[in-house]
Coordinates of C-alpha atoms in Angstrom, one line a residue:
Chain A
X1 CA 10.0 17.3 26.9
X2 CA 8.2 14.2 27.8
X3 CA 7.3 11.9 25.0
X4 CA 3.6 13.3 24.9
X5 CA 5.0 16.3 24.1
X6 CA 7.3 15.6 21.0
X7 CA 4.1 13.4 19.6
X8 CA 2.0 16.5 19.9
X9 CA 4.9 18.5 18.3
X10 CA 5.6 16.2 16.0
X11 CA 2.1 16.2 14.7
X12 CA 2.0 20.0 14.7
X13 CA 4.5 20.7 12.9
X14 CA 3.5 17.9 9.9
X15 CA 6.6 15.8 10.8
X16 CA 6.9 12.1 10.8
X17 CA 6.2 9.9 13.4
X18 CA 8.9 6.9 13.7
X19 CA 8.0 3.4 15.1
X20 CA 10.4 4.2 18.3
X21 CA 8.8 7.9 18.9
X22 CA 6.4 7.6 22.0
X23 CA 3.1 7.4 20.4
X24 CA -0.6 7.3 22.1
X25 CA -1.9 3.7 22.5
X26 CA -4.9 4.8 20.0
X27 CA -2.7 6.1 17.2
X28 CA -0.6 2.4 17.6
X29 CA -3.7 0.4 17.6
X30 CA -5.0 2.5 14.7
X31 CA -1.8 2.5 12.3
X32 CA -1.7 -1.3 12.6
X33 CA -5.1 -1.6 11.7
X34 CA -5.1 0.9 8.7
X35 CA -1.7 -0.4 7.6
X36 CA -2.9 -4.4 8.2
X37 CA -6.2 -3.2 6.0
X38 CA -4.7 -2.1 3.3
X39 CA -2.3 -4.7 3.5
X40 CA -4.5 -7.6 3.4
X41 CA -6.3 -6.0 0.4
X42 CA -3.3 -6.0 -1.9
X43 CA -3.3 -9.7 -1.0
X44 CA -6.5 -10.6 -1.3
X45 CA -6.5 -8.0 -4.3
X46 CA -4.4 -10.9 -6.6
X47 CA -7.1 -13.1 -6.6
X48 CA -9.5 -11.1 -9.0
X49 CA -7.1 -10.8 -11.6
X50 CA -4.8 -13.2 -10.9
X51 CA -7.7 -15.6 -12.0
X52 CA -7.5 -14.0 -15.8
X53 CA -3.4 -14.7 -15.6
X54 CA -3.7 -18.1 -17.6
X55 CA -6.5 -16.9 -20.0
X56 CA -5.0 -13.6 -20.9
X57 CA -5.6 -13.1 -24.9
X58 CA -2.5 -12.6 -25.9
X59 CA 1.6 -12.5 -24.1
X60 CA 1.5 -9.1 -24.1
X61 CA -1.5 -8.9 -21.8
X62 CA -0.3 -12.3 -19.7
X63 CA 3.3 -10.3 -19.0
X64 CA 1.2 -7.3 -18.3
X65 CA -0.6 -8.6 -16.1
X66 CA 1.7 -11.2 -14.0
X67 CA 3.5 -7.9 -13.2
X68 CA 0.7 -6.6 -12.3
X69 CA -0.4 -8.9 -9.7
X70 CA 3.5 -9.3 -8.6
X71 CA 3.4 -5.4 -7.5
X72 CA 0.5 -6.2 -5.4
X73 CA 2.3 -8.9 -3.3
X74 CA 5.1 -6.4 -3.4
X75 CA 2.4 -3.4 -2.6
X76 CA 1.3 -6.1 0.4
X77 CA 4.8 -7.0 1.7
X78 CA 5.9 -3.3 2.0
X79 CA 3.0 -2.4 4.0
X80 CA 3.4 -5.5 6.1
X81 CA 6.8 -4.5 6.9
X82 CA 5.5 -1.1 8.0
X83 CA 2.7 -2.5 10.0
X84 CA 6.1 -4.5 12.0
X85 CA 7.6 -1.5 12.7
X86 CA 5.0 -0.9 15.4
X87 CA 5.5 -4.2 16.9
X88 CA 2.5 -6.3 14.5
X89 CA 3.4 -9.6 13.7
X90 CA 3.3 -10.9 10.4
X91 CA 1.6 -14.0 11.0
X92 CA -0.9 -13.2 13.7
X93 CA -1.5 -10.4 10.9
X94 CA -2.9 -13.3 8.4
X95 CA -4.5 -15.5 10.8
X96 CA -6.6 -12.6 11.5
X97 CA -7.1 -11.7 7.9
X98 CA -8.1 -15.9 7.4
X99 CA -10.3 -15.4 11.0
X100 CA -12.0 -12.8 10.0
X101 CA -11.2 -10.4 12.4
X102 CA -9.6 -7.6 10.2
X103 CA -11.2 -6.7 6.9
X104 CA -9.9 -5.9 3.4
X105 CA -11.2 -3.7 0.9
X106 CA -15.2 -4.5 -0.1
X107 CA -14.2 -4.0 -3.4
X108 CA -12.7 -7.7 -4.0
X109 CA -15.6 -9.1 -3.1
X110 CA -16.9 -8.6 -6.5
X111 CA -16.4 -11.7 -9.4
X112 CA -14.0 -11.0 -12.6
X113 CA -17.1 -12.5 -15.0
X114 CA -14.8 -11.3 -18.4
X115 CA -11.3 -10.0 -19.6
X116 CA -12.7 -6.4 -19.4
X117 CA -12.5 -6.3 -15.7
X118 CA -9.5 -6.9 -15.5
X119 CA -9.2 -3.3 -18.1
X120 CA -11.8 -1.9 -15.6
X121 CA -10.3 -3.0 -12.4
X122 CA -6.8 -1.4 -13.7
X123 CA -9.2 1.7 -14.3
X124 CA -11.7 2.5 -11.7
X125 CA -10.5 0.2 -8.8
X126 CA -6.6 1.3 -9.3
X127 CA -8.2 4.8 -10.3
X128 CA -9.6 4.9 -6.8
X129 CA -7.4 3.5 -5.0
X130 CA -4.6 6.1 -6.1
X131 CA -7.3 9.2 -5.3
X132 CA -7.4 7.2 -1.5
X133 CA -3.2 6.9 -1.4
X134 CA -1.9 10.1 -2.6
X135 CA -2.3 11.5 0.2
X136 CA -1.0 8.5 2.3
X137 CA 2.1 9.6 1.3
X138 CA 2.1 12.1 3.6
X139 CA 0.6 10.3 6.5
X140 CA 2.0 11.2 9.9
X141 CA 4.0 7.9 10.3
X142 CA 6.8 7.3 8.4
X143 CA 7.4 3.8 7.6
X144 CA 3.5 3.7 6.2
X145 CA 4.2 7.3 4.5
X146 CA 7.4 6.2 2.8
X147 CA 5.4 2.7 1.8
X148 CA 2.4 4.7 0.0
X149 CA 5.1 6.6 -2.5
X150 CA 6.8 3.7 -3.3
X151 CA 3.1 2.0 -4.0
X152 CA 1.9 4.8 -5.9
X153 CA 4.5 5.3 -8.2
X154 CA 3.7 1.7 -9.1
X155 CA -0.6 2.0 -9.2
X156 CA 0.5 4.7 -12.3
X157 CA 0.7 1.8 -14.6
X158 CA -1.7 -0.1 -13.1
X159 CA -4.2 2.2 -13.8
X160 CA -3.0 3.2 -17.6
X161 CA -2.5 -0.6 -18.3
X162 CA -6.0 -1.0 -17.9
X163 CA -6.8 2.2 -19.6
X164 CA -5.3 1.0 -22.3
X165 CA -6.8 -2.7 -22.6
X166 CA -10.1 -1.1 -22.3
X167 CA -9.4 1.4 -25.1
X168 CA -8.2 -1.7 -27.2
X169 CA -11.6 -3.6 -27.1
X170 CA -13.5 -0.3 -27.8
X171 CA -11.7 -0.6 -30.5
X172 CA -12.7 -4.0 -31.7
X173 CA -16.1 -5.7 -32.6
X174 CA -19.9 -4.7 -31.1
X175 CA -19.7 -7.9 -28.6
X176 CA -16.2 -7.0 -27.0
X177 CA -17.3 -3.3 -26.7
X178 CA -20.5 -4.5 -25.0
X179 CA -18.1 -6.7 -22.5
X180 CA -16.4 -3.3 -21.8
X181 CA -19.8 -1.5 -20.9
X182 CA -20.9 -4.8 -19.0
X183 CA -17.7 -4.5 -16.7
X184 CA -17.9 -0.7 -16.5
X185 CA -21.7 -1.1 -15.1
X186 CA -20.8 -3.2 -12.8
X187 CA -17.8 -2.0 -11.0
X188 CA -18.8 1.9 -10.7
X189 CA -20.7 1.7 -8.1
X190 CA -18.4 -0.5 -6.1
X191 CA -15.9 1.8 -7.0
X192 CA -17.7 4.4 -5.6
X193 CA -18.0 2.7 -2.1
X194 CA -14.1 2.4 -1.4
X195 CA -14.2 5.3 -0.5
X196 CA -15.8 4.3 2.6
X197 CA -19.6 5.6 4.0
X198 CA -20.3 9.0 3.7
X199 CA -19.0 11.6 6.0
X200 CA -21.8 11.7 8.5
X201 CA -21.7 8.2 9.3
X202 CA -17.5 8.2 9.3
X203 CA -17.6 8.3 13.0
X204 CA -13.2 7.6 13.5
X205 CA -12.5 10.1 10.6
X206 CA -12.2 13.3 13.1
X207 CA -9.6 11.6 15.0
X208 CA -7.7 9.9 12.0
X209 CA -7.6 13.5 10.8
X210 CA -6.4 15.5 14.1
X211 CA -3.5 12.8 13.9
X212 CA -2.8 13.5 10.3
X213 CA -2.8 9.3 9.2
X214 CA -6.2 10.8 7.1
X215 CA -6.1 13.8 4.8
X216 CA -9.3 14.3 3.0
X217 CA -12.9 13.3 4.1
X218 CA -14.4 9.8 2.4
X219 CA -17.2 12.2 0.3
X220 CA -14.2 14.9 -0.8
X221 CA -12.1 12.0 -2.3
X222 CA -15.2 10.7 -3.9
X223 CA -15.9 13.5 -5.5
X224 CA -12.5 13.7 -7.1
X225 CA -12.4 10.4 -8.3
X226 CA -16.0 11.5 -10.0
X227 CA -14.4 14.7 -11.5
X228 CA -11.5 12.8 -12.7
X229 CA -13.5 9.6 -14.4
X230 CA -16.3 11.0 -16.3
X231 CA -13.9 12.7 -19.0
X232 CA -12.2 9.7 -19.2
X233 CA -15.4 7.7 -20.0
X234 CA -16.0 9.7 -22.4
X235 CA -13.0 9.6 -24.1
X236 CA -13.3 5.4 -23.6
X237 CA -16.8 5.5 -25.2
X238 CA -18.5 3.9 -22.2
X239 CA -21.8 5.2 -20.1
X240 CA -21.3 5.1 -16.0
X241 CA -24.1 3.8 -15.0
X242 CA -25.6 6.7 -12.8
X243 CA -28.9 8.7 -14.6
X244 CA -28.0 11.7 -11.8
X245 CA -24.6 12.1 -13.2
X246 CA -24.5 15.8 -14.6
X247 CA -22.1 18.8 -14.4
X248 CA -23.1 21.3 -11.9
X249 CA -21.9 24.4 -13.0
X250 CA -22.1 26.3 -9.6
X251 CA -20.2 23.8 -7.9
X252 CA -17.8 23.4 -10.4
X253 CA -17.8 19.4 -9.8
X254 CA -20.3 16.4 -11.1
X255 CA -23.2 16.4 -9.3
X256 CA -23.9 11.8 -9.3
X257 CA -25.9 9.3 -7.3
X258 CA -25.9 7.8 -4.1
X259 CA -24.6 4.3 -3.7
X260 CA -26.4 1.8 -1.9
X261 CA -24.6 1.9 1.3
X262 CA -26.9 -1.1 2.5
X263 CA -24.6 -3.1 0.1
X264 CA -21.5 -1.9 1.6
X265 CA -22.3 -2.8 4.8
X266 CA -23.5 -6.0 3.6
X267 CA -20.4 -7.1 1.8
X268 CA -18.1 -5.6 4.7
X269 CA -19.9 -7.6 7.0
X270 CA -18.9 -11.0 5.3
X271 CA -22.1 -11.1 2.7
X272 CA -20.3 -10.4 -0.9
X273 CA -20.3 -12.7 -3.7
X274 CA -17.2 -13.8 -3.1
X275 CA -15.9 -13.0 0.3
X276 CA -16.1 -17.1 1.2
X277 CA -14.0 -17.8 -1.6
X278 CA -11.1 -15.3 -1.0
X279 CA -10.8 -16.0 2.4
X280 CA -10.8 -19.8 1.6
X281 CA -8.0 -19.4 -0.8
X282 CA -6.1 -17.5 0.9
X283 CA -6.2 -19.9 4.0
X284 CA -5.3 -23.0 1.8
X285 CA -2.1 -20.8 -0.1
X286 CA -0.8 -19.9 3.5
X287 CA -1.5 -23.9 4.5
X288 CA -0.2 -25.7 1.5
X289 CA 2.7 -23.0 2.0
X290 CA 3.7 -24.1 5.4
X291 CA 5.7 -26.6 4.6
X292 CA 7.7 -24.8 2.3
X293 CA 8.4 -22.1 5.0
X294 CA 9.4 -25.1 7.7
X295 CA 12.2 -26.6 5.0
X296 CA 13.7 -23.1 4.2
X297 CA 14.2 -22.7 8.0
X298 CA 15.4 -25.6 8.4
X299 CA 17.6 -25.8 5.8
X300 CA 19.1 -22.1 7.1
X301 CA 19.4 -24.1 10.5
X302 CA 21.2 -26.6 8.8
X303 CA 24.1 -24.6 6.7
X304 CA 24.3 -21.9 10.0
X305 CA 24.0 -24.2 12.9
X306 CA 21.8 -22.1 14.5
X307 CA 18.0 -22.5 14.2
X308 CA 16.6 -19.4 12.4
Chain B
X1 CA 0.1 -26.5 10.9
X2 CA 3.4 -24.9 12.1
X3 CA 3.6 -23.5 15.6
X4 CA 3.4 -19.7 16.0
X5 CA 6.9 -19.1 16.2
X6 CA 8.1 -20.8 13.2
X7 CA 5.1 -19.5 11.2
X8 CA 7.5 -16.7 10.2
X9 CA 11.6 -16.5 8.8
X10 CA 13.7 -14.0 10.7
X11 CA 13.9 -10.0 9.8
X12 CA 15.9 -8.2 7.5
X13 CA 16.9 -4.9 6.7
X14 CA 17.3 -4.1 3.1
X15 CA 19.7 -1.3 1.7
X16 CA 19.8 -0.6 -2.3
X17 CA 22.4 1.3 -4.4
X18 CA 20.7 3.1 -6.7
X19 CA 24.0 3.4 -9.1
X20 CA 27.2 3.4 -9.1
X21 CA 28.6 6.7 -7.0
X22 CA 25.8 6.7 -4.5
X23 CA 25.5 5.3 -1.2
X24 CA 23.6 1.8 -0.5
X25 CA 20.5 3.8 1.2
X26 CA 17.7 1.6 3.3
X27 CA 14.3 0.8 1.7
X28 CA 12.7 -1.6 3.5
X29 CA 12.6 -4.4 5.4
X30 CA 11.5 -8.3 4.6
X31 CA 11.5 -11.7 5.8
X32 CA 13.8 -14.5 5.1
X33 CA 14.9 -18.1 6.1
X34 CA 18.6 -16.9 5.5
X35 CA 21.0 -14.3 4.0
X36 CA 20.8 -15.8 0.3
X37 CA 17.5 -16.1 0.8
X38 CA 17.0 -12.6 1.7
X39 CA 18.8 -11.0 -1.5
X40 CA 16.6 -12.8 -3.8
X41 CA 13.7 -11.7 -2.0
X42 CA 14.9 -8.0 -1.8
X43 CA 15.9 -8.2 -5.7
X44 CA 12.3 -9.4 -6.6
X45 CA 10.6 -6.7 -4.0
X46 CA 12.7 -3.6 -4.2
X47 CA 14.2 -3.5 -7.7
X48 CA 11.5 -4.8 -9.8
X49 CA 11.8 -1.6 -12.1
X50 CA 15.8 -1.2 -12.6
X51 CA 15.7 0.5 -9.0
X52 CA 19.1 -1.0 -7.9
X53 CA 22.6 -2.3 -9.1
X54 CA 23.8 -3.7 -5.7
X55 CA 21.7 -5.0 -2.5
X56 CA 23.0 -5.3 1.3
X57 CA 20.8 -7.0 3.7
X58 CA 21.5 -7.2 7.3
X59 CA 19.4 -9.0 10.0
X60 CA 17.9 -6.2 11.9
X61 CA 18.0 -7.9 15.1
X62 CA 22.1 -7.1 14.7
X63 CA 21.5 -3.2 13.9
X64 CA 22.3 -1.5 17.0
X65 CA 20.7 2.1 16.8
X66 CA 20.4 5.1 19.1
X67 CA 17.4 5.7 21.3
X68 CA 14.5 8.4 20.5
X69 CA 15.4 9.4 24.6
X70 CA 19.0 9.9 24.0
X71 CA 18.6 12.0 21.2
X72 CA 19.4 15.3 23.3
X73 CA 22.4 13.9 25.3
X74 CA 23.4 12.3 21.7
X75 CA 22.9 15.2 19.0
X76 CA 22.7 18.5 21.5
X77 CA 26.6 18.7 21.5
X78 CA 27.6 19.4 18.5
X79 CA 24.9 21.8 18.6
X80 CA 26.8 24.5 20.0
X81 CA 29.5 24.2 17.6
X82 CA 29.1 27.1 15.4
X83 CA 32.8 27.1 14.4
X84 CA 32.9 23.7 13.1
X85 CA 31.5 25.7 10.0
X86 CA 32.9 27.7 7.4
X87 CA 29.8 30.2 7.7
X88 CA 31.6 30.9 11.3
X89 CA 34.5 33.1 10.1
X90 CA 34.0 36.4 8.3
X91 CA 36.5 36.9 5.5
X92 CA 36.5 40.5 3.5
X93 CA 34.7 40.1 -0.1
X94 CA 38.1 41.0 -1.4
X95 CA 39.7 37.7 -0.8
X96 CA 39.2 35.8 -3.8
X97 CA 38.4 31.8 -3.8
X98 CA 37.8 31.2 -0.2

């Protein structure tokens, strides 16, 4: 069989693809970019939080969530690995992240303004992100397939850490259960949107689908992210911002709103609030890194005799 | 800036023992400057939840491995080798413990 033939086999049969299979130019080209993606988002994901690390209210919450934002360096370094099994390079990987040529997800574009997004983020942004990598788990390549169920076993307490912040400060005084609301109004709707643009304007989603690295249309994961938060709301106390939200019996799912897909394409185009400002910091932590890199390889040259 | 080349540590394989009785199995890969190096990074990324009591790393530019295009002249021998299993031989019910 010639190597076209074992990819299509593969595929057929819902086996794995390894990085030294013969694979179609298109499917490389796209595993690196969908692997680099949501690599560059875990990164880039620290900084929202991360910023609430040294104002966390308590020891509990600082430990919380300094393992929190560890597992997403962790989340990012697994997939980076994955993405160099198909021959990526690490750093050309981030230049192009600090270039601009490959994108993250839009949603960290969006300002931590309290401590309760940091509850909501672990909530809707986790809660999202595990309805989107589920079923990356069984993507047709392995090294990226074997990544997501490592990752997702890990998003589990992300998303019940926050859960559980944000039940705390319903619990507490009128002002902290108004921050709650606040942070709830303002991340739903960008939670809605990483799911990507709806299905008729998804125009690579046939193909990502035919090779297996994409389960589920962008609009049928939405929906069951919508079906799976509004109990929870109301079990938080909290409103989602959306007056179209209601049950719809016939379909047996929440009818809700459409986002404002102008924003999306907005913010994924560079014009968030804070896309200057996460790119920027990421470029200064991998410059004022550098020389920390050049010593450690140095140093390895030094004690092996060999230069790394 | 550093040059492209030295912008990133050498490769490395990572293998975890889960406990005590099982095999190291592979989990991953990482970068590193050096072997010592490399342990610390694979405790702190692959056994951040108790997932480990022993690490290996090896550099994978020194893991030799088999070719996806040698995998017929490689595996398809032992493939007609029926009677290297005990399925193969037919032994009357009767017999007890066999």
């Amino acid at each position: 069989m010639t190597g076209e033939e074992v990819f299509t086999e593969t595929i057929a049969k819902d086996q794995r693809v390894e990085p030294r299979d013969w694979m179609p130019d298109g499917y490389r080209r796209t595993m690196i970019r969908q692997i680099a993606q949501h690599a560059h988002s875990e990164i880039i994901g620290m900084q929202p939080e991360g910023e609430w690390i040294t104002r966390a209210p308590s020891l509990r919450r600082k430990a919380i969530l300094l393992a929190k934002v560890q597992d997403e360096a962790g989340h990012g370094l697994y997939l980076y690995s994955a993405a160099e099994t198909l021959g990526a390079d690490r750093g050309d990987l981030t230049r192009r992240l600090i270039e601009g040529r490959q994108k993250y997800s839009s949603i960290f574009n969006y300002p931590t303004l309290s401590f309760a997004d940091v509850g909501v983020i672990g909530w809707l942004v986790d809660g999202a992100a595990i309805c989107n990598q589920v079923p990356l788990c069984r993507s047709s390549f392995g090294p990226y397939a074997r990544a997501m169920i490592r990752i997702c076993k890990e998003e589990s307490f992300h998303q019940r850490q926050g859960y559980e912040l944000l039940l705390t400060m319903m619990g507490g005084t009128p002002a902290q259960r108004d921050m709650v609301q606040d942070a709830v109004n303002r991340w739903w709707w960008p939670s809605l949107m990483m799911f990507g643009p709806p299905d008729d304007r998804s125009p690579n989603s046939a193909q990502s689908m035919a090779w297996k690295i994409k389960r589920h249309s962008n609009d049928e994961l939405r929906q069951r992210f919508v079906d799976m938060t509004v109990p929870q709301a109301e079990a938080l106390g909290v409103t989602l911002p959306d007056p179209s939200l209601a049950w719809n019996a016939e379909r047996g799912h929440y009818d809700f709103g459409t986002p404002d897909w102008a924003e999306l394409t907005r913010v994924i185009s560079g014009d968030g609030p804070c896309n200057a400002q996460r790119i920027e910091r990421r470029r200064r932590a991998d410059e004022d890194g550098a020389w920390v890199r050049e010593a450690a390889a140095a140093h390895a040259a030094k004690q092996t005799g060999v230069p790394a | 800036m550093s040059d492209e080349i030295r912008h990133e540590w050498p490769l490395f394989e990572v293998f975890v023992r889960a406990k005590r009785g099982l095999n190291h199995v592979h989990v991953g890969s990482l970068r590193a400057a050096d072997h010592t190096m490399a342990l610390h990074h694979a405790r702190d990324l692959y056994t951040r939840r108790n997932e480990g009591v022993s690490i290996w790393v090896v550099r994978s530019d020194d893991v030799a491995a088999s070719s996806p295009d040698e995998k017929e002249a490689f595996f398809a021998p032992s493939g007609d080798k029926a009677y290297r299993h005990p399925t193969y031989y037919s032994i009357p019910d009767s017999v007890p413990h066999i």
